[in-house]
XYZ file of C-alpha atoms in Angstrom:
559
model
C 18.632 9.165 -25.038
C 21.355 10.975 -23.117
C 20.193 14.151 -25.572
C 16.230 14.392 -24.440
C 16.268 16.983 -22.339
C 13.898 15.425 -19.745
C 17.393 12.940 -18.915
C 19.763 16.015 -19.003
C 18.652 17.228 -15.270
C 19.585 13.823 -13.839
C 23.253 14.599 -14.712
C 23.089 17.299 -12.545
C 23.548 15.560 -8.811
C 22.374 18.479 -6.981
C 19.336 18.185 -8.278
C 18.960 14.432 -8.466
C 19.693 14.589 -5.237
C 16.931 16.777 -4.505
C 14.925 14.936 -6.882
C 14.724 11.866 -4.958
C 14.201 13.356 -1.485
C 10.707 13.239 -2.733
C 10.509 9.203 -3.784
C 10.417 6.189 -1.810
C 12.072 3.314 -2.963
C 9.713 1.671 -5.154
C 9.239 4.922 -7.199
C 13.220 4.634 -7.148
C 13.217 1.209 -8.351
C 10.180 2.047 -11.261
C 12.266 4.740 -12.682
C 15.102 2.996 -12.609
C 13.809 -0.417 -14.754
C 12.622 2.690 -17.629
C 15.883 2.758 -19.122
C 19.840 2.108 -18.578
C 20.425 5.911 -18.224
C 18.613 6.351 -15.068
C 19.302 3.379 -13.847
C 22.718 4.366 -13.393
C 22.118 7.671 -11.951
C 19.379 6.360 -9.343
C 21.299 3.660 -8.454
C 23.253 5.204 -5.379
C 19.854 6.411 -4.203
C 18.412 2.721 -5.124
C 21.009 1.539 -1.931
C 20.884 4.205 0.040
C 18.680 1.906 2.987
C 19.242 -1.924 3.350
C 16.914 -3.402 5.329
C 16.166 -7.202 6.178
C 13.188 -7.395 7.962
C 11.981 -10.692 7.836
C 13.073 -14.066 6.113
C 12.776 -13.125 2.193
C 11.609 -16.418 0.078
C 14.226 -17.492 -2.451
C 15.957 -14.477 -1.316
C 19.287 -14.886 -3.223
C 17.523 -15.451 -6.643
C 14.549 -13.256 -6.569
C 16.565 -10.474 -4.897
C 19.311 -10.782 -6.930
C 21.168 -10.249 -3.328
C 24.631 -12.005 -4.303
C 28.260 -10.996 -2.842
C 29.172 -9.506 -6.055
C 25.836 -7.171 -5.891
C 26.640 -6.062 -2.653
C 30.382 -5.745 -2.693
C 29.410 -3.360 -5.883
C 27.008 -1.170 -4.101
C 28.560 -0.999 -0.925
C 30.012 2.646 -1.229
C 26.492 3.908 -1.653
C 25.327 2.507 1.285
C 23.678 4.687 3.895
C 21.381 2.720 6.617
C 21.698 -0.840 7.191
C 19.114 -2.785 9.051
C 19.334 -6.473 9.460
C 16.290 -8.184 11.901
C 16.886 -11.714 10.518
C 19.783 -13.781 10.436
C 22.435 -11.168 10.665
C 25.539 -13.781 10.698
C 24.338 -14.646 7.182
C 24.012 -10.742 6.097
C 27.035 -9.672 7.649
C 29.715 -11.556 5.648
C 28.446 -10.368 2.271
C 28.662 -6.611 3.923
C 31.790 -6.864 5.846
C 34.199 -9.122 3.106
C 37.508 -7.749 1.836
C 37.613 -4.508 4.178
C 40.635 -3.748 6.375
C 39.975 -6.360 10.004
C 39.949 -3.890 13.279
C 43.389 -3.539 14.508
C 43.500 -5.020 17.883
C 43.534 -2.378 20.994
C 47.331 -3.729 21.733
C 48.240 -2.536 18.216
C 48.517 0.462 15.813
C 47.445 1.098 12.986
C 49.298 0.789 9.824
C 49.828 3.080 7.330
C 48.632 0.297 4.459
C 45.260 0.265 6.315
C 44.493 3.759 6.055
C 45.231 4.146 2.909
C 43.015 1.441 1.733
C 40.392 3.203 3.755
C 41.387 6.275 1.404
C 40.872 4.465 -1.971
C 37.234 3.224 -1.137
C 35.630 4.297 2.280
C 32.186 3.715 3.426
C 29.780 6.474 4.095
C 27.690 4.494 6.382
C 25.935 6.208 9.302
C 23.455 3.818 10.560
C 24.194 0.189 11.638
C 20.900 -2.121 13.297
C 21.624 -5.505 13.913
C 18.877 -7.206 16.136
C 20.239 -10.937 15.337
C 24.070 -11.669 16.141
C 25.006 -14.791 17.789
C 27.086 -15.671 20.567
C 28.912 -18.932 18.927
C 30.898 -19.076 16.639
C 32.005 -15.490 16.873
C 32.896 -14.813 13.364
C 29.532 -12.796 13.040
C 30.963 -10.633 16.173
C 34.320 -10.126 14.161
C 32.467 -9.150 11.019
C 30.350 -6.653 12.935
C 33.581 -5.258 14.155
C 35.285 -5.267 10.737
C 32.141 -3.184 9.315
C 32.176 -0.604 12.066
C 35.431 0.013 12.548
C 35.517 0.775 8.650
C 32.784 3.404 8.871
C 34.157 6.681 9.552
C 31.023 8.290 8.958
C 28.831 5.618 11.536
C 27.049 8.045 13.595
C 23.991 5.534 15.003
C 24.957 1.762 16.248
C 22.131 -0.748 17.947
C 23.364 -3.880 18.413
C 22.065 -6.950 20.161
C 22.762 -7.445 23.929
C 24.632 -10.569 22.495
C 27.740 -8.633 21.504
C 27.988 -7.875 25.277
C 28.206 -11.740 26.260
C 31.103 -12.298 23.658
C 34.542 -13.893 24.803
C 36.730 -10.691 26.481
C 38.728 -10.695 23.467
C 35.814 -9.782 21.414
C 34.025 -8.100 24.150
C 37.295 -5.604 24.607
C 37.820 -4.927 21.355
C 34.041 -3.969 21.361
C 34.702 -1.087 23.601
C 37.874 -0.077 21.962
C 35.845 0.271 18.610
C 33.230 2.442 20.413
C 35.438 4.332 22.343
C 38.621 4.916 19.633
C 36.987 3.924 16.178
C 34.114 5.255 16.072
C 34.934 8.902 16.459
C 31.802 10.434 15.471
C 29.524 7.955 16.686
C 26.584 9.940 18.573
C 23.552 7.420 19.936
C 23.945 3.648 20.885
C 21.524 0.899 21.701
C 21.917 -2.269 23.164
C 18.403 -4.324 21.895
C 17.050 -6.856 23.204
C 16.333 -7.894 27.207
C 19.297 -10.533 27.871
C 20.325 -10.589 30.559
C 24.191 -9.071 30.540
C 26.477 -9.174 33.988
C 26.713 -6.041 36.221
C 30.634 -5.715 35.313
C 30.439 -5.911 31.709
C 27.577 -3.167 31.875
C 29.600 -0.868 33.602
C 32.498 -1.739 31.549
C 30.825 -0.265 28.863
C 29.527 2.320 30.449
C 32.704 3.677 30.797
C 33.792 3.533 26.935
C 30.320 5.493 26.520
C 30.766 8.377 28.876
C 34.185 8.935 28.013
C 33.541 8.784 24.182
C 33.627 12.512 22.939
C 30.210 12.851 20.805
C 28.360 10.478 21.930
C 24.720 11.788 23.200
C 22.476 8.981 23.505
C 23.115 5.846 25.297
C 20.206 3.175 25.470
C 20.386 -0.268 27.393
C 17.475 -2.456 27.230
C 19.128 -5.426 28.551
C 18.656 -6.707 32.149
C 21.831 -6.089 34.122
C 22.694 -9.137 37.017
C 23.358 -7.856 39.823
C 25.296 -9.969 42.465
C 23.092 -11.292 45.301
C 26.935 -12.443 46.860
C 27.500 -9.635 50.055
C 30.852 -7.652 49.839
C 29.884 -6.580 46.000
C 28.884 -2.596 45.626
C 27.887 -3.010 41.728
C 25.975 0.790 42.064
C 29.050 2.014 43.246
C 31.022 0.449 40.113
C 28.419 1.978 38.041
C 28.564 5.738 39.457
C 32.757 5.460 39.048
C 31.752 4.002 35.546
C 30.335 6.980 34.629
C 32.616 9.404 35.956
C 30.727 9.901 39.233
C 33.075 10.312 42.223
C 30.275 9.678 44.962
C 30.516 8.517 48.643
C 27.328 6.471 49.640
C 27.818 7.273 53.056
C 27.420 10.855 52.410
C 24.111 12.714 53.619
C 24.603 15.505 50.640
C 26.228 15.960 47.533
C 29.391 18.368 49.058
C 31.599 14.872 48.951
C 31.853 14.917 45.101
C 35.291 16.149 43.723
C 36.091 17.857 40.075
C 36.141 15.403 37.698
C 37.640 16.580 34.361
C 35.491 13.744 32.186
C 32.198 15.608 31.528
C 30.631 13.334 29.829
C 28.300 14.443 26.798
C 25.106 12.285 27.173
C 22.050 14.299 26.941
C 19.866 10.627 26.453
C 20.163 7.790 29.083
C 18.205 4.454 29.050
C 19.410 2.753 32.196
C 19.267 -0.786 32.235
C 16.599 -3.426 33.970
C 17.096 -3.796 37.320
C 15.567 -2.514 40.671
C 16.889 1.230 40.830
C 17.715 2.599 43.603
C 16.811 5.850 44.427
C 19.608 7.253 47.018
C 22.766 4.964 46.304
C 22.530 5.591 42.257
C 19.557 7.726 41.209
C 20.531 10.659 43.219
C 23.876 10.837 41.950
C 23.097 10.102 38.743
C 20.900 13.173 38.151
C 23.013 15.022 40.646
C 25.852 14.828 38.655
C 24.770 14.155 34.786
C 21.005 16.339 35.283
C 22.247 19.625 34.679
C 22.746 17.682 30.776
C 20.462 15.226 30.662
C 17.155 15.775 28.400
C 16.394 11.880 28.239
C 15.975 9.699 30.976
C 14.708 5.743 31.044
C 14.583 3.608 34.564
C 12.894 0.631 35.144
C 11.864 -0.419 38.574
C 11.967 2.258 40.699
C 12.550 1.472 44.368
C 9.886 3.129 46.806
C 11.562 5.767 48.483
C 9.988 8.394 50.522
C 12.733 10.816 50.978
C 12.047 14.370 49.473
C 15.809 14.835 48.509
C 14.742 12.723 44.963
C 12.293 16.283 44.234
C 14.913 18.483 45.810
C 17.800 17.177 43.154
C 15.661 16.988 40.233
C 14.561 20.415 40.856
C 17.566 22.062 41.322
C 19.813 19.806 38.709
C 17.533 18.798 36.050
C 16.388 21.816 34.196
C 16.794 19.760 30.714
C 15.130 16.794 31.376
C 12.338 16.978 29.349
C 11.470 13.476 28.452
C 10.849 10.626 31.188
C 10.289 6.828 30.189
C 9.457 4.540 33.067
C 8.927 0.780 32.994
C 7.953 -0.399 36.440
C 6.794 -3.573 37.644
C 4.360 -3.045 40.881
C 2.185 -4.962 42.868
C 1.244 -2.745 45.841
C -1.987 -0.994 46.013
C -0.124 2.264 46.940
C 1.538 4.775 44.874
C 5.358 4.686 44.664
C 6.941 7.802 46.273
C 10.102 8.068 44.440
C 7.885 7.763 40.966
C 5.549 11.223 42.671
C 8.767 12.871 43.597
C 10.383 13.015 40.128
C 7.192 13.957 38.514
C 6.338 16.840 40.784
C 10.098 18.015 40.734
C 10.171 17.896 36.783
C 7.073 20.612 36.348
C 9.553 23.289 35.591
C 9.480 23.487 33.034
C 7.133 20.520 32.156
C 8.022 17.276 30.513
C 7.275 16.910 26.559
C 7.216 13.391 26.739
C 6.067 10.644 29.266
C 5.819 7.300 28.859
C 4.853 4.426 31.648
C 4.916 0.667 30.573
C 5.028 -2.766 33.013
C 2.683 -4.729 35.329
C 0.886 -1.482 36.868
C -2.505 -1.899 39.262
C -5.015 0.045 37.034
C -6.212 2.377 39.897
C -2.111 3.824 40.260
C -1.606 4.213 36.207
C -5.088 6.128 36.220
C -3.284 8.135 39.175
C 0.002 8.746 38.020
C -1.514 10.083 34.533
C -3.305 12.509 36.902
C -0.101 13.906 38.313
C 1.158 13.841 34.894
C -1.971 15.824 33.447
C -1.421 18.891 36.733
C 1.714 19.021 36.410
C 2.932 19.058 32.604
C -0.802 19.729 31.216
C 1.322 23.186 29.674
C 4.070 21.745 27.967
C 3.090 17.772 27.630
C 3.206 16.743 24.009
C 3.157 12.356 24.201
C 1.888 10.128 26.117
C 2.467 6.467 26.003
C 0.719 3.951 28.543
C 0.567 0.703 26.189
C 0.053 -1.605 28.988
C -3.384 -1.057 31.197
C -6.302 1.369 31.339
C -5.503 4.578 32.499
C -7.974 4.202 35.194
C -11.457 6.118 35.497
C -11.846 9.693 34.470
C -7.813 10.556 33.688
C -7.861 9.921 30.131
C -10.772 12.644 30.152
C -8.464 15.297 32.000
C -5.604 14.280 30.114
C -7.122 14.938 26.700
C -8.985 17.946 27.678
C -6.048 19.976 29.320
C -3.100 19.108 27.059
C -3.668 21.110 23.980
C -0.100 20.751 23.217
C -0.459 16.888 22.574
C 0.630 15.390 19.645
C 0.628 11.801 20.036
C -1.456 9.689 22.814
C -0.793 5.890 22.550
C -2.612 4.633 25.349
C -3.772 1.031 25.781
C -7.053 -0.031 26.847
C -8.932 3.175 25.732
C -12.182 1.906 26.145
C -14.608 3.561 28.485
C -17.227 5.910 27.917
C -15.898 8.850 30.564
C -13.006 9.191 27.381
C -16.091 11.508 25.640
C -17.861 13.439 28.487
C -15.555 16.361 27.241
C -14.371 17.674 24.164
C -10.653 17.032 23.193
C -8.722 20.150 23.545
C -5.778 18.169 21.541
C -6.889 18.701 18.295
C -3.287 18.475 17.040
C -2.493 15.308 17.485
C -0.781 13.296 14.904
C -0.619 9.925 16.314
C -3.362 7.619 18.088
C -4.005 4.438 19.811
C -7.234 3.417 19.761
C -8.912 0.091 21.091
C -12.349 -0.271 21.214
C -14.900 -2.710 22.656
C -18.441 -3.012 20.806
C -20.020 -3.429 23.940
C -20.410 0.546 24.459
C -21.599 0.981 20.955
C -22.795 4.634 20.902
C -20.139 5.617 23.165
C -17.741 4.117 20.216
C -19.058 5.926 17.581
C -18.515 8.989 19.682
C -14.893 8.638 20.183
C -14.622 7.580 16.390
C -16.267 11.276 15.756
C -13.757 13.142 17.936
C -11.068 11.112 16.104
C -12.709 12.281 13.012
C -12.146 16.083 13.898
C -7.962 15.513 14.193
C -7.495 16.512 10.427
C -4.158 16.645 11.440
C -3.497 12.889 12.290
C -0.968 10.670 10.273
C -0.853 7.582 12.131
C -4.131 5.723 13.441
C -3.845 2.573 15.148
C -6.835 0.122 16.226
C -7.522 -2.165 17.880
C -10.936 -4.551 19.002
C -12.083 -6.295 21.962
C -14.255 -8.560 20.092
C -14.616 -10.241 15.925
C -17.687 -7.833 15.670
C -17.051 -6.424 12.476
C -15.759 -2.998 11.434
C -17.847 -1.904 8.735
C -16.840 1.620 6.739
C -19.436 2.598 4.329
C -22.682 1.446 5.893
C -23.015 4.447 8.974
C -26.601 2.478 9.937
C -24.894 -0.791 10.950
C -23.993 -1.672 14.228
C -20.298 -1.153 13.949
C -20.063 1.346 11.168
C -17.652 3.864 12.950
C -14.480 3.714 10.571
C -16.917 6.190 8.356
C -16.530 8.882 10.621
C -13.037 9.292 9.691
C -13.569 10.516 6.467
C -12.045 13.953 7.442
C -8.597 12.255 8.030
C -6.577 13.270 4.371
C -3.084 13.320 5.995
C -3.648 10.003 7.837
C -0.389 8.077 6.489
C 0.055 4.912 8.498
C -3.053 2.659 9.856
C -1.967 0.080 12.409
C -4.695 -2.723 13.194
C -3.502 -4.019 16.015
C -6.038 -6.804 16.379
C -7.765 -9.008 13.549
C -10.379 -6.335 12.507
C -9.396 -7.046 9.063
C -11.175 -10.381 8.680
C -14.491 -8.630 8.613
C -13.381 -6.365 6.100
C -13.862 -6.343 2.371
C -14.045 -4.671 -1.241
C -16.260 -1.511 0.896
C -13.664 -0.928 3.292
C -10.616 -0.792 0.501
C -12.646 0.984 -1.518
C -13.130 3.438 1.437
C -9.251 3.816 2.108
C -8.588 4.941 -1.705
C -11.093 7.636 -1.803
C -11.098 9.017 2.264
C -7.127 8.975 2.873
C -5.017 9.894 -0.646
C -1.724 10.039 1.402
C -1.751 6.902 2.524
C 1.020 4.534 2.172
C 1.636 2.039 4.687
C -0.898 -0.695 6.285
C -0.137 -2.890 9.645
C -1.099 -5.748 10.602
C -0.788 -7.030 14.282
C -0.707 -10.491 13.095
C 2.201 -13.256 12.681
C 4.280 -12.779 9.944
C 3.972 -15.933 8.353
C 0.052 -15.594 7.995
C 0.826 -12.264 6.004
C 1.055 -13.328 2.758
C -2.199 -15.501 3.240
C -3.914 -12.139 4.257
C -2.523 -9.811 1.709
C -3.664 -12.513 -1.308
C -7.365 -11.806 -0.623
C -8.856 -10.011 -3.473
C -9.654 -6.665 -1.869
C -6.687 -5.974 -0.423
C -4.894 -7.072 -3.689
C -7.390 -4.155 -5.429
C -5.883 -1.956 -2.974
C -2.403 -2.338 -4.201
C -3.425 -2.209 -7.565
C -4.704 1.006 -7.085
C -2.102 2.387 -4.595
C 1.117 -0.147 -5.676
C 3.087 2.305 -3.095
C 1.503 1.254 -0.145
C 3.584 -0.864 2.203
C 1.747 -3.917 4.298
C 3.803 -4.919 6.866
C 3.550 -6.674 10.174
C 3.044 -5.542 13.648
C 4.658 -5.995 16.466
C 4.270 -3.755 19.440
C 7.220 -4.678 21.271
C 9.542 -4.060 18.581
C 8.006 -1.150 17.183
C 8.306 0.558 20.344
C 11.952 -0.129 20.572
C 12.815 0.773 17.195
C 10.619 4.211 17.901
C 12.976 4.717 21.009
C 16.281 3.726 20.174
């Protein structure tokens, strides 16, 4: 078969390798169970990505996932992603390589050259599950990392920061010595991890020599004990010489560490503004194009605006997750907005407990002051308020993605959209204002454009497609959407649909290939079984139907 010229091009890799840019991995797998030929030649690409989502059923028989298996295809590896039961996955990836040479040791000759004979090309390790006891899952994390010369991306569980200091130092020794060419790090998950052991590693980060993006989303404890300056610990951490005491920033010396993060996610805890934000962006602005805090303390003082101004030319994308009960805007929160104008954030992004009335009038600041250059907006967690989604959407013509929760009242229509390039949307709806629905579902129509729609419904009325005379026959109006790629349902619309809706999907939206549903995982399979939807993948066997989570889908989009 080797002779048909059709097979001849796949023993070209160049072009293979070109070839398969264009599949996904069940086109992979179909052209690979056609004969033993291509199956050989695919099946690098076949393991390029190893995911574990979610608990697979009889997964060591019907996925064929034995030691042998993986120890085989282990070199082709590219991506690993493990979400359940990583202590289980981890042996089977991790067995028979070279252990990590302890930081009081050096390495042997014997061990590099075994890394010679077979290395890993690995450049993406995500393990969301790794527990603290026993710590042979922490050792076989280690083992694997240290082993991949070619790791740039790491996110690991806050977990591997609570391991024993044996394991927790040689943690930062792989980061910082190991891992040469590692460039972005996460910490998942929000457990809480002590103030010491956070600056600890904040220290291997800003020292490492490529890495650019550092992301904690773990709550730091900070001593409530007096005689403890944890900010202080945290500025020298990351190679900020600073004197609290000082009124400017003339007290800071040379420091011959410039670190190389461009993307900081600070941890959770209440920030404050003049003993570690000002530094912070006095010192690391001038590089910094990321930047995450959560709880900003209110501070009035217009040095925040001054320094942000004058030091933080890059910064082009702010995250904020505050938790606020006061019926007043927070200063420090106005000051960095207003002193980030010039040029303009691309991306802003608010999350927490907000009152309604200071989200609605924080998105107005955000809407004069970035309205030029803003290109996301993310607000998952309360309305916007009255009237500022309306000036948001008509003044940012720039916007290409608006995930905003609550998106429900009828001022979002009294003018048109001026972001007719926007890719990805959040909406939820509420039958209630029924004509005013239909409206926004007709402006949402007119973004040919969009690739990922997500809704979701205040109420079990149901969401009818075809039928434009029923009450809630809105999903019709998006007819025009032909790149629309991923559709998110957020809420359990999907009960009230049936063989019309599918039906509608497969003719309205060709390029679509992946379904969510904001539903528990184990109900799933129940919901995918249903005749229609099993017509859908019948007709469409590429499309993916996963579950939903928001949470986690917003930290996997940000780490």
């Amino acid at each position: 078969m080797s002779s048909t010229p059709i097979f001849r091009i796949f023993n070209i890799p160049e072009l293979v390798e070109v070839i398969t840019q264009f599949l996904n991995p069940y086109d992979i797998a179909q052209c690979s169970a056609t004969c033993k030929e291509l199956a050989l030649q695919l099946e690098p690409y076949l393991w390029r990505h190893f995911y574990v989502t979610t608990a697979p059923i009889s997964w060591s028989k019907s996925l064929g996932l034995r030691r042998s298996t993986l120890l085989r295809v282990r070199h082709y590896l590219r991506t690993i992603d493990i979400r359940w039961k990583g202590a289980l996955f981890l042996p089977l990836l991790a067995d028979g390589l070279p252990s990590l040479t302890p930081p009081t040791e050096t390495p042997s000759s014997s061990r590099s050259l075994e890394l010679q004979q077979a290395p890993l090309r690995i450049n993406s390790i995500t393990i969301h599950d790794l527990p603290v006891f026993p710590q042979m899952a922490m050792q076989r994390l280690l083992t694997l990392a240290s082993n991949c010369n070619y790791l740039t991306t790491l996110n690991i569980p806050s977990s591997a920061l609570a391991q024993p200091d044996a394991y927790h130092k040689s943690l930062l020794y792989t980061i910082q010595y190991e891992l040469c060419n590692l460039e972005q790090l996460a910490i998942l998950k929000a457990d809480p991890v002590h103030w010491d052991r956070t600056a600890s590693l904040f220290d291997a980060c800003f020292r490492h020599p490529r890495l650019t993006t550092l992301k904690c989303w773990f709550t730091m404890k900070v001593p409530a004990f007096q005689g403890m300056d944890p900010y202080g610990l945290l500025l020298r951490s990351m190679g900020i010489p600073w004197d609290k005491e000082a009124e400017d920033d003339s007290v800071m010396a040379d420091y011959s560490n410039v670190s190389n993060i461009r993307a900081l996610r600070l941890p959770v805890f209440s920030c404050p503004v003049r003993e570690l934000l000002i530094p912070l962006l006095t010192y690391h602005g001038p590089r910094l194009e990321y930047l995450s805090i959560s709880n900003l303390c209110y501070h009035s003082d217009q040095l925040l605006q001054d320094v942000v101004t004058q030091h933080c030319s890059k910064l082009r994308h702010l995250s904020l997750f505050i938790q606020e009960d006061r019926s007043t805007l927070n200063p420090s929160i106005v000051r960095l907005l207003c002193g980030l104008q010039n040029p303009g954030l691309l991306s802003f992004s608010m999350r927490g407990t907000i009152p309604l009335r200071n989200l609605g009038a924080y998105i107005d600041i955000v809407t004069q002051c970035h309205a030029h250059s803003l290109e996301e907006v993310e607000t998952m967690d309360g309305h916007p308020g009255e009237g500022s989604l309306t000036r948001l959407v008509a003044s940012c013509e720039h916007l290409k993605r608006l995930w905003v929760g609550d998106l429900r009242r009828e001022t979002i229509i009294d003018r048109q959209w001026a972001c007719l390039g926007l890719k990805e949307v959040c909406y939820f709806y509420d039958p209630g204002f029924g004509n005013a629905n239909r409206r926004v579902f007709l402006q949402l129509g007119r973004l040919v454009n969009l690739e990922v729609l997500s809704l979701g419904c205040y109420s079990l009325e149901p969401l009818r497609s075809v039928d434009t005379g029923s009450k809630c026959g809105w999903l019709s109006e998006l007819v025009g959407l032909k790149k629309l790629r991923h559709l998110i349902m957020m809420t359990d619309i999907w009960s009230q649909m049936g063989q019309n809706e599918v039906e509608f999907m497969d003719k309205s939206w060709p390029q679509l290939e992946k379904i969510s549903f904001g539903y528990h995982r184990e109900d799933l399979a129940s919901i995918l079984r249903q005749h229609h939807w099993q017509w859908l993948k019948t007709k469409k066997p590429w499309i993916r139907s996963t579950y939903w989570n928001d949470v986690s889908s917003y930290i996997a989009r940000n780490t």
